Amino acid sequence: MSKVVLQAKNREKAGSAESRRIRKEGRIPAVIYGRSGKAVSIDLDSSEFIKSTKGISESTIVKVDVSGAQNKSYDAFVKATQRNILDGKILHIDFYEVESGVALRAKVSIILNGNPIGVREGGMLENPVHEIEIECLPKDLPERIEIDISGLKANQSLHVRDIPLAEGVKLLSNPDQVVALVKFAKAEAAAAAATTEAAAAAPAAAAAAPADKKAPAAGDKKASEKK
């Protein structure tokens, strides 16, 4: 996937009134935060941003070309987007600058591909972990990690430690976390059903069984005493 390039303008004025003016023009106020703490205020076209960033992940590095007083390009993450709770429109964007040659930490999405053997045999797939945290140089940062789980059998699991990572990428997440697990639900359901049937049949069987001895009737006892 080619790098997303966003065109932005340097924003010299700040404040809520200026932000409202920018939004009325169909643009979004934003800030690029650097590693040193320095912040650059910008604004960019709303339609272009939505169209260009559709489908990107939190670990996708975008290029922001800023014109005006800055006239500079930044490689950055889309760190956060603030939205209007009523109509969902983007109100503000926070970018985080990425410096070439400096290691960074990022969360990368995990994509599971394939239909596991265990699922085809009646098992149920569980996917408790959807992303992992890694550390690497910007050039080595993957947008996502895709894993083929078609060979996963029933009662087998895939852990974070089993995920293949490229050279130069360091894992920060707990390696013992389960990423994917196939539970053999069919066998468990059959066993539970058999237990339920056995429990239901027991009282009926006991009621139907003939008694070994019958107590004498009251009349029979009196007749025996007269004899």
PDB file of C-alpha atoms in Angstrom:
ATOM      1  CA  MET A   1       0.000   0.000   0.000  1.00  0.00           C
ATOM      2  CA  SER A   2       1.435   3.388  -1.013  1.00  0.00           C
ATOM      3  CA  LYS A   3       1.814   6.033   1.661  1.00  0.00           C
ATOM      4  CA  VAL A   4      -1.182   8.314   2.190  1.00  0.00           C
ATOM      5  CA  VAL A   5      -0.338  11.969   1.483  1.00  0.00           C
ATOM      6  CA  LEU A   6      -2.435  14.738   3.063  1.00  0.00           C
ATOM      7  CA  GLN A   7      -2.274  18.383   2.060  1.00  0.00           C
ATOM      8  CA  ALA A   8      -2.542  20.798   5.006  1.00  0.00           C
ATOM      9  CA  LYS A   9      -2.209  24.497   5.761  1.00  0.00           C
ATOM     10  CA  ASN A  10      -0.325  26.088   8.612  1.00  0.00           C
ATOM     11  CA  ARG A  11      -2.733  27.453  11.232  1.00  0.00           C
ATOM     12  CA  GLU A  12      -1.412  30.546  12.988  1.00  0.00           C
ATOM     13  CA  LYS A  13      -4.533  31.461  14.991  1.00  0.00           C
ATOM     14  CA  ALA A  14      -5.931  29.318  17.795  1.00  0.00           C
ATOM     15  CA  GLY A  15      -9.105  29.270  19.874  1.00  0.00           C
ATOM     16  CA  SER A  16     -12.614  27.861  19.580  1.00  0.00           C
ATOM     17  CA  ALA A  17     -13.864  30.735  17.389  1.00  0.00           C
ATOM     18  CA  GLU A  18     -11.102  30.103  14.832  1.00  0.00           C
ATOM     19  CA  SER A  19     -11.812  26.365  14.916  1.00  0.00           C
ATOM     20  CA  ARG A  20     -15.499  26.981  14.207  1.00  0.00           C
ATOM     21  CA  ARG A  21     -14.581  29.212  11.258  1.00  0.00           C
ATOM     22  CA  ILE A  22     -12.310  26.509   9.839  1.00  0.00           C
ATOM     23  CA  ARG A  23     -15.032  23.869  10.123  1.00  0.00           C
ATOM     24  CA  LYS A  24     -17.546  26.100   8.324  1.00  0.00           C
ATOM     25  CA  GLU A  25     -15.111  26.149   5.396  1.00  0.00           C
ATOM     26  CA  GLY A  26     -15.185  22.334   5.224  1.00  0.00           C
ATOM     27  CA  ARG A  27     -11.807  21.915   6.858  1.00  0.00           C
ATOM     28  CA  ILE A  28     -10.621  20.249  10.052  1.00  0.00           C
ATOM     29  CA  PRO A  29      -8.368  21.874  12.666  1.00  0.00           C
ATOM     30  CA  ALA A  30      -5.500  19.588  13.679  1.00  0.00           C
ATOM     31  CA  VAL A  31      -2.213  19.440  15.579  1.00  0.00           C
ATOM     32  CA  ILE A  32       0.995  17.539  14.807  1.00  0.00           C
ATOM     33  CA  TYR A  33       2.784  16.579  18.034  1.00  0.00           C
ATOM     34  CA  GLY A  34       6.527  15.942  17.881  1.00  0.00           C
ATOM     35  CA  ARG A  35       8.588  13.655  20.095  1.00  0.00           C
ATOM     36  CA  SER A  36      10.183  16.678  21.752  1.00  0.00           C
ATOM     37  CA  GLY A  37       6.788  18.036  22.756  1.00  0.00           C
ATOM     38  CA  LYS A  38       6.638  20.696  20.059  1.00  0.00           C
ATOM     39  CA  ALA A  39       3.209  21.076  18.438  1.00  0.00           C
ATOM     40  CA  VAL A  40       2.370  22.410  14.985  1.00  0.00           C
ATOM     41  CA  SER A  41      -1.175  23.686  14.390  1.00  0.00           C
ATOM     42  CA  ILE A  42      -2.634  22.933  10.962  1.00  0.00           C
ATOM     43  CA  ASP A  43      -5.938  22.465   9.179  1.00  0.00           C
ATOM     44  CA  LEU A  44      -6.828  20.197   6.279  1.00  0.00           C
ATOM     45  CA  ASP A  45      -9.695  19.483   3.913  1.00  0.00           C
ATOM     46  CA  SER A  46     -12.353  17.310   5.552  1.00  0.00           C
ATOM     47  CA  SER A  47     -13.406  15.412   2.410  1.00  0.00           C
ATOM     48  CA  GLU A  48      -9.807  14.676   1.403  1.00  0.00           C
ATOM     49  CA  PHE A  49      -8.937  13.384   4.865  1.00  0.00           C
ATOM     50  CA  ILE A  50     -11.954  11.055   5.051  1.00  0.00           C
ATOM     51  CA  LYS A  51     -11.364   9.707   1.534  1.00  0.00           C
ATOM     52  CA  SER A  52      -7.588   9.295   1.858  1.00  0.00           C
ATOM     53  CA  THR A  53      -7.564   7.646   5.285  1.00  0.00           C
ATOM     54  CA  LYS A  54     -10.423   5.212   4.697  1.00  0.00           C
ATOM     55  CA  GLY A  55      -9.292   1.726   5.688  1.00  0.00           C
ATOM     56  CA  ILE A  56      -6.000   2.698   7.323  1.00  0.00           C
ATOM     57  CA  SER A  57      -5.053   1.317  10.739  1.00  0.00           C
ATOM     58  CA  GLU A  58      -3.611   3.003  13.832  1.00  0.00           C
ATOM     59  CA  SER A  59      -0.156   1.858  12.746  1.00  0.00           C
ATOM     60  CA  THR A  60      -0.346   3.397   9.261  1.00  0.00           C
ATOM     61  CA  ILE A  61       2.181   6.185   8.708  1.00  0.00           C
ATOM     62  CA  VAL A  62       0.821   9.049   6.626  1.00  0.00           C
ATOM     63  CA  LYS A  63       2.641  11.998   5.079  1.00  0.00           C
ATOM     64  CA  VAL A  64       1.345  15.477   5.921  1.00  0.00           C
ATOM     65  CA  ASP A  65       2.527  18.245   3.560  1.00  0.00           C
ATOM     66  CA  VAL A  66       2.090  21.577   5.348  1.00  0.00           C
ATOM     67  CA  SER A  67       2.085  24.754   3.250  1.00  0.00           C
ATOM     68  CA  GLY A  68       2.420  28.287   4.569  1.00  0.00           C
ATOM     69  CA  ALA A  69       4.873  29.410   7.250  1.00  0.00           C
ATOM     70  CA  GLN A  70       5.935  25.812   7.955  1.00  0.00           C
ATOM     71  CA  ASN A  71       6.212  24.573   4.361  1.00  0.00           C
ATOM     72  CA  LYS A  72       7.365  21.198   5.619  1.00  0.00           C
ATOM     73  CA  SER A  73       6.442  17.522   5.336  1.00  0.00           C
ATOM     74  CA  TYR A  74       5.827  15.262   8.316  1.00  0.00           C
ATOM     75  CA  ASP A  75       5.579  11.492   8.607  1.00  0.00           C
ATOM     76  CA  ALA A  76       3.011  10.836  11.296  1.00  0.00           C
ATOM     77  CA  PHE A  77       0.323   8.603  12.798  1.00  0.00           C
ATOM     78  CA  VAL A  78      -3.304   9.618  13.044  1.00  0.00           C
ATOM     79  CA  LYS A  79      -3.216   9.378  16.826  1.00  0.00           C
ATOM     80  CA  ALA A  80      -6.772  10.496  17.646  1.00  0.00           C
ATOM     81  CA  THR A  81      -9.865  11.980  16.026  1.00  0.00           C
ATOM     82  CA  GLN A  82     -12.454  13.936  17.973  1.00  0.00           C
ATOM     83  CA  ARG A  83     -15.993  13.628  16.606  1.00  0.00           C
ATOM     84  CA  ASN A  84     -19.334  15.320  17.157  1.00  0.00           C
ATOM     85  CA  ILE A  85     -21.460  12.878  19.175  1.00  0.00           C
ATOM     86  CA  LEU A  86     -24.612  13.910  17.298  1.00  0.00           C
ATOM     87  CA  ASP A  87     -23.644  13.716  13.620  1.00  0.00           C
ATOM     88  CA  GLY A  88     -20.252  11.934  13.765  1.00  0.00           C
ATOM     89  CA  LYS A  89     -18.399  14.708  11.938  1.00  0.00           C
ATOM     90  CA  ILE A  90     -14.697  15.067  12.721  1.00  0.00           C
ATOM     91  CA  LEU A  91     -14.014  18.104  14.906  1.00  0.00           C
ATOM     92  CA  HIS A  92     -10.290  17.770  15.488  1.00  0.00           C
ATOM     93  CA  ILE A  93      -7.341  15.501  14.626  1.00  0.00           C
ATOM     94  CA  ASP A  94      -4.176  14.741  16.581  1.00  0.00           C
ATOM     95  CA  PHE A  95      -1.161  13.560  14.590  1.00  0.00           C
ATOM     96  CA  TYR A  96       1.992  12.131  16.167  1.00  0.00           C
ATOM     97  CA  GLU A  97       5.214  12.765  14.277  1.00  0.00           C
ATOM     98  CA  VAL A  98       7.477   9.845  13.419  1.00  0.00           C
ATOM     99  CA  GLU A  99      11.212  10.463  13.145  1.00  0.00           C
ATOM    100  CA  SER A 100      13.283   8.448  10.709  1.00  0.00           C
ATOM    101  CA  GLY A 101      15.861   6.231  12.430  1.00  0.00           C
ATOM    102  CA  VAL A 102      14.194   6.511  15.850  1.00  0.00           C
ATOM    103  CA  ALA A 103      12.458   3.402  17.227  1.00  0.00           C
ATOM    104  CA  LEU A 104       8.763   3.755  17.968  1.00  0.00           C
ATOM    105  CA  ARG A 105       6.065   1.809  19.755  1.00  0.00           C
ATOM    106  CA  ALA A 106       2.781   1.038  18.040  1.00  0.00           C
ATOM    107  CA  LYS A 107      -0.212  -1.269  18.232  1.00  0.00           C
ATOM    108  CA  VAL A 108      -0.693  -3.361  15.111  1.00  0.00           C
ATOM    109  CA  SER A 109      -3.939  -5.100  14.116  1.00  0.00           C
ATOM    110  CA  ILE A 110      -4.005  -8.880  13.706  1.00  0.00           C
ATOM    111  CA  ILE A 111      -5.936 -10.297  10.739  1.00  0.00           C
ATOM    112  CA  LEU A 112      -6.841 -14.004  10.813  1.00  0.00           C
ATOM    113  CA  ASN A 113      -7.093 -15.716   7.414  1.00  0.00           C
ATOM    114  CA  GLY A 114      -8.450 -19.143   6.530  1.00  0.00           C
ATOM    115  CA  ASN A 115     -11.068 -21.554   7.849  1.00  0.00           C
ATOM    116  CA  PRO A 116      -9.494 -23.731  10.601  1.00  0.00           C
ATOM    117  CA  ILE A 117      -9.693 -27.531  10.390  1.00  0.00           C
ATOM    118  CA  GLY A 118     -11.218 -27.593  13.855  1.00  0.00           C
ATOM    119  CA  VAL A 119     -14.056 -25.292  12.775  1.00  0.00           C
ATOM    120  CA  ARG A 120     -14.798 -27.480   9.752  1.00  0.00           C
ATOM    121  CA  GLU A 121     -15.037 -30.438  12.142  1.00  0.00           C
ATOM    122  CA  GLY A 122     -17.614 -28.658  14.285  1.00  0.00           C
ATOM    123  CA  GLY A 123     -15.461 -26.551  16.579  1.00  0.00           C
ATOM    124  CA  MET A 124     -15.900 -22.898  17.461  1.00  0.00           C
ATOM    125  CA  LEU A 125     -13.252 -20.224  16.783  1.00  0.00           C
ATOM    126  CA  GLU A 126     -12.480 -17.651  19.465  1.00  0.00           C
ATOM    127  CA  ASN A 127     -10.311 -14.573  18.835  1.00  0.00           C
ATOM    128  CA  PRO A 128      -9.612 -12.846  22.189  1.00  0.00           C
ATOM    129  CA  VAL A 129      -6.706 -10.642  20.996  1.00  0.00           C
ATOM    130  CA  HIS A 130      -7.099  -8.347  17.985  1.00  0.00           C
ATOM    131  CA  GLU A 131      -3.848  -6.365  18.155  1.00  0.00           C
ATOM    132  CA  ILE A 132      -0.337  -6.541  19.594  1.00  0.00           C
ATOM    133  CA  GLU A 133       2.129  -3.875  20.648  1.00  0.00           C
ATOM    134  CA  ILE A 134       5.535  -3.819  18.990  1.00  0.00           C
ATOM    135  CA  GLU A 135       8.658  -1.663  18.832  1.00  0.00           C
ATOM    136  CA  CYS A 136      10.656  -1.012  15.676  1.00  0.00           C
ATOM    137  CA  LEU A 137      12.012   1.616  13.318  1.00  0.00           C
ATOM    138  CA  PRO A 138       9.420   3.428  11.165  1.00  0.00           C
ATOM    139  CA  LYS A 139      10.690   1.680   8.032  1.00  0.00           C
ATOM    140  CA  ASP A 140       9.989  -1.734   9.584  1.00  0.00           C
ATOM    141  CA  LEU A 141       6.513  -0.941  10.928  1.00  0.00           C
ATOM    142  CA  PRO A 142       3.823  -3.230   9.443  1.00  0.00           C
ATOM    143  CA  GLU A 143       0.345  -1.785   8.856  1.00  0.00           C
ATOM    144  CA  ARG A 144      -1.174  -5.077   9.982  1.00  0.00           C
ATOM    145  CA  ILE A 145      -0.129  -8.658  10.675  1.00  0.00           C
ATOM    146  CA  GLU A 146      -1.933 -11.401   8.735  1.00  0.00           C
ATOM    147  CA  ILE A 147      -1.912 -14.970  10.054  1.00  0.00           C
ATOM    148  CA  ASP A 148      -3.072 -18.145   8.276  1.00  0.00           C
ATOM    149  CA  ILE A 149      -5.027 -20.240  10.799  1.00  0.00           C
ATOM    150  CA  SER A 150      -6.435 -22.804   8.339  1.00  0.00           C
ATOM    151  CA  GLY A 151      -4.300 -25.538   9.957  1.00  0.00           C
ATOM    152  CA  LEU A 152      -5.596 -24.902  13.484  1.00  0.00           C
ATOM    153  CA  LYS A 153      -7.254 -28.085  14.836  1.00  0.00           C
ATOM    154  CA  ALA A 154      -9.841 -28.587  17.548  1.00  0.00           C
ATOM    155  CA  ASN A 155      -8.609 -27.730  21.050  1.00  0.00           C
ATOM    156  CA  GLN A 156      -5.536 -26.062  19.588  1.00  0.00           C
ATOM    157  CA  SER A 157      -4.596 -22.425  20.233  1.00  0.00           C
ATOM    158  CA  LEU A 158      -2.338 -19.788  18.725  1.00  0.00           C
ATOM    159  CA  HIS A 159      -0.459 -17.519  21.138  1.00  0.00           C
ATOM    160  CA  VAL A 160       1.158 -14.122  20.679  1.00  0.00           C
ATOM    161  CA  ARG A 161       4.565 -15.813  20.882  1.00  0.00           C
ATOM    162  CA  ASP A 162       3.665 -17.873  17.792  1.00  0.00           C
ATOM    163  CA  ILE A 163       3.216 -14.810  15.569  1.00  0.00           C
ATOM    164  CA  PRO A 164       6.071 -14.493  13.056  1.00  0.00           C
ATOM    165  CA  LEU A 165       7.621 -11.016  13.158  1.00  0.00           C
ATOM    166  CA  ALA A 166       9.997  -9.457  10.673  1.00  0.00           C
ATOM    167  CA  GLU A 167      13.618  -8.821  11.559  1.00  0.00           C
ATOM    168  CA  GLY A 168      14.001  -5.654  13.590  1.00  0.00           C
ATOM    169  CA  VAL A 169      10.505  -5.871  15.097  1.00  0.00           C
ATOM    170  CA  LYS A 170      10.391  -6.414  18.864  1.00  0.00           C
ATOM    171  CA  LEU A 171       7.330  -7.807  20.624  1.00  0.00           C
ATOM    172  CA  LEU A 172       6.081  -5.831  23.644  1.00  0.00           C
ATOM    173  CA  SER A 173       2.768  -7.588  24.332  1.00  0.00           C
ATOM    174  CA  ASN A 174       2.438 -10.559  26.710  1.00  0.00           C
ATOM    175  CA  PRO A 175       3.668 -13.571  24.680  1.00  0.00           C
ATOM    176  CA  ASP A 176       1.312 -15.940  26.541  1.00  0.00           C
ATOM    177  CA  GLN A 177      -1.870 -14.204  25.367  1.00  0.00           C
ATOM    178  CA  VAL A 178      -4.142 -16.370  23.198  1.00  0.00           C
ATOM    179  CA  VAL A 179      -4.779 -14.929  19.740  1.00  0.00           C
ATOM    180  CA  ALA A 180      -6.976 -17.719  18.349  1.00  0.00           C
ATOM    181  CA  LEU A 181      -8.504 -20.852  19.870  1.00  0.00           C
ATOM    182  CA  VAL A 182     -10.709 -23.592  18.442  1.00  0.00           C
ATOM    183  CA  LYS A 183     -13.027 -25.209  20.983  1.00  0.00           C
ATOM    184  CA  PHE A 184     -14.604 -28.509  20.046  1.00  0.00           C
ATOM    185  CA  ALA A 185     -18.109 -27.402  20.989  1.00  0.00           C
ATOM    186  CA  LYS A 186     -19.863 -30.308  19.226  1.00  0.00           C
ATOM    187  CA  ALA A 187     -18.359 -32.965  21.533  1.00  0.00           C
ATOM    188  CA  GLU A 188     -19.067 -30.883  24.616  1.00  0.00           C
ATOM    189  CA  ALA A 189     -22.678 -30.358  23.561  1.00  0.00           C
ATOM    190  CA  ALA A 190     -23.167 -34.090  22.881  1.00  0.00           C
ATOM    191  CA  ALA A 191     -21.738 -35.016  26.284  1.00  0.00           C
ATOM    192  CA  ALA A 192     -23.951 -32.469  28.026  1.00  0.00           C
ATOM    193  CA  ALA A 193     -27.023 -33.762  26.167  1.00  0.00           C
ATOM    194  CA  ALA A 194     -26.225 -37.371  27.133  1.00  0.00           C
ATOM    195  CA  THR A 195     -25.875 -36.391  30.789  1.00  0.00           C
ATOM    196  CA  THR A 196     -29.203 -34.545  30.706  1.00  0.00           C
ATOM    197  CA  GLU A 197     -30.992 -37.487  29.075  1.00  0.00           C
ATOM    198  CA  ALA A 198     -29.574 -39.923  31.625  1.00  0.00           C
ATOM    199  CA  ALA A 199     -30.656 -37.704  34.510  1.00  0.00           C
ATOM    200  CA  ALA A 200     -34.178 -37.386  33.079  1.00  0.00           C
ATOM    201  CA  ALA A 201     -34.502 -41.140  32.470  1.00  0.00           C
ATOM    202  CA  ALA A 202     -33.492 -42.165  36.010  1.00  0.00           C
ATOM    203  CA  PRO A 203     -36.762 -41.170  37.842  1.00  0.00           C
ATOM    204  CA  ALA A 204     -38.908 -42.764  35.136  1.00  0.00           C
ATOM    205  CA  ALA A 205     -36.957 -46.023  35.338  1.00  0.00           C
ATOM    206  CA  ALA A 206     -37.276 -46.108  39.117  1.00  0.00           C
ATOM    207  CA  ALA A 207     -41.049 -45.607  38.936  1.00  0.00           C
ATOM    208  CA  ALA A 208     -41.499 -48.360  36.363  1.00  0.00           C
ATOM    209  CA  ALA A 209     -39.416 -51.001  38.234  1.00  0.00           C
ATOM    210  CA  PRO A 210     -41.537 -53.695  40.137  1.00  0.00           C
ATOM    211  CA  ALA A 211     -41.237 -53.735  43.938  1.00  0.00           C
ATOM    212  CA  ASP A 212     -39.476 -56.825  45.427  1.00  0.00           C
ATOM    213  CA  LYS A 213     -41.834 -57.135  48.380  1.00  0.00           C
ATOM    214  CA  LYS A 214     -45.307 -55.836  49.027  1.00  0.00           C
ATOM    215  CA  ALA A 215     -46.530 -54.974  52.526  1.00  0.00           C
ATOM    216  CA  PRO A 216     -49.567 -57.105  53.590  1.00  0.00           C
ATOM    217  CA  ALA A 217     -52.916 -55.396  53.464  1.00  0.00           C
ATOM    218  CA  ALA A 218     -54.632 -54.549  56.738  1.00  0.00           C
ATOM    219  CA  GLY A 219     -57.284 -57.211  56.163  1.00  0.00           C
ATOM    220  CA  ASP A 220     -54.711 -59.886  55.469  1.00  0.00           C
ATOM    221  CA  LYS A 221     -52.909 -59.108  58.737  1.00  0.00           C
ATOM    222  CA  LYS A 222     -56.100 -59.531  60.779  1.00  0.00           C
ATOM    223  CA  ALA A 223     -56.945 -62.785  59.048  1.00  0.00           C
ATOM    224  CA  SER A 224     -53.508 -64.132  59.857  1.00  0.00           C
ATOM    225  CA  GLU A 225     -53.894 -63.265  63.534  1.00  0.00           C
ATOM    226  CA  LYS A 226     -57.261 -65.164  63.737  1.00  0.00           C
ATOM    227  CA  LYS A 227     -55.610 -68.284  62.359  1.00  0.00           C
TER     228      LYS A 227
END
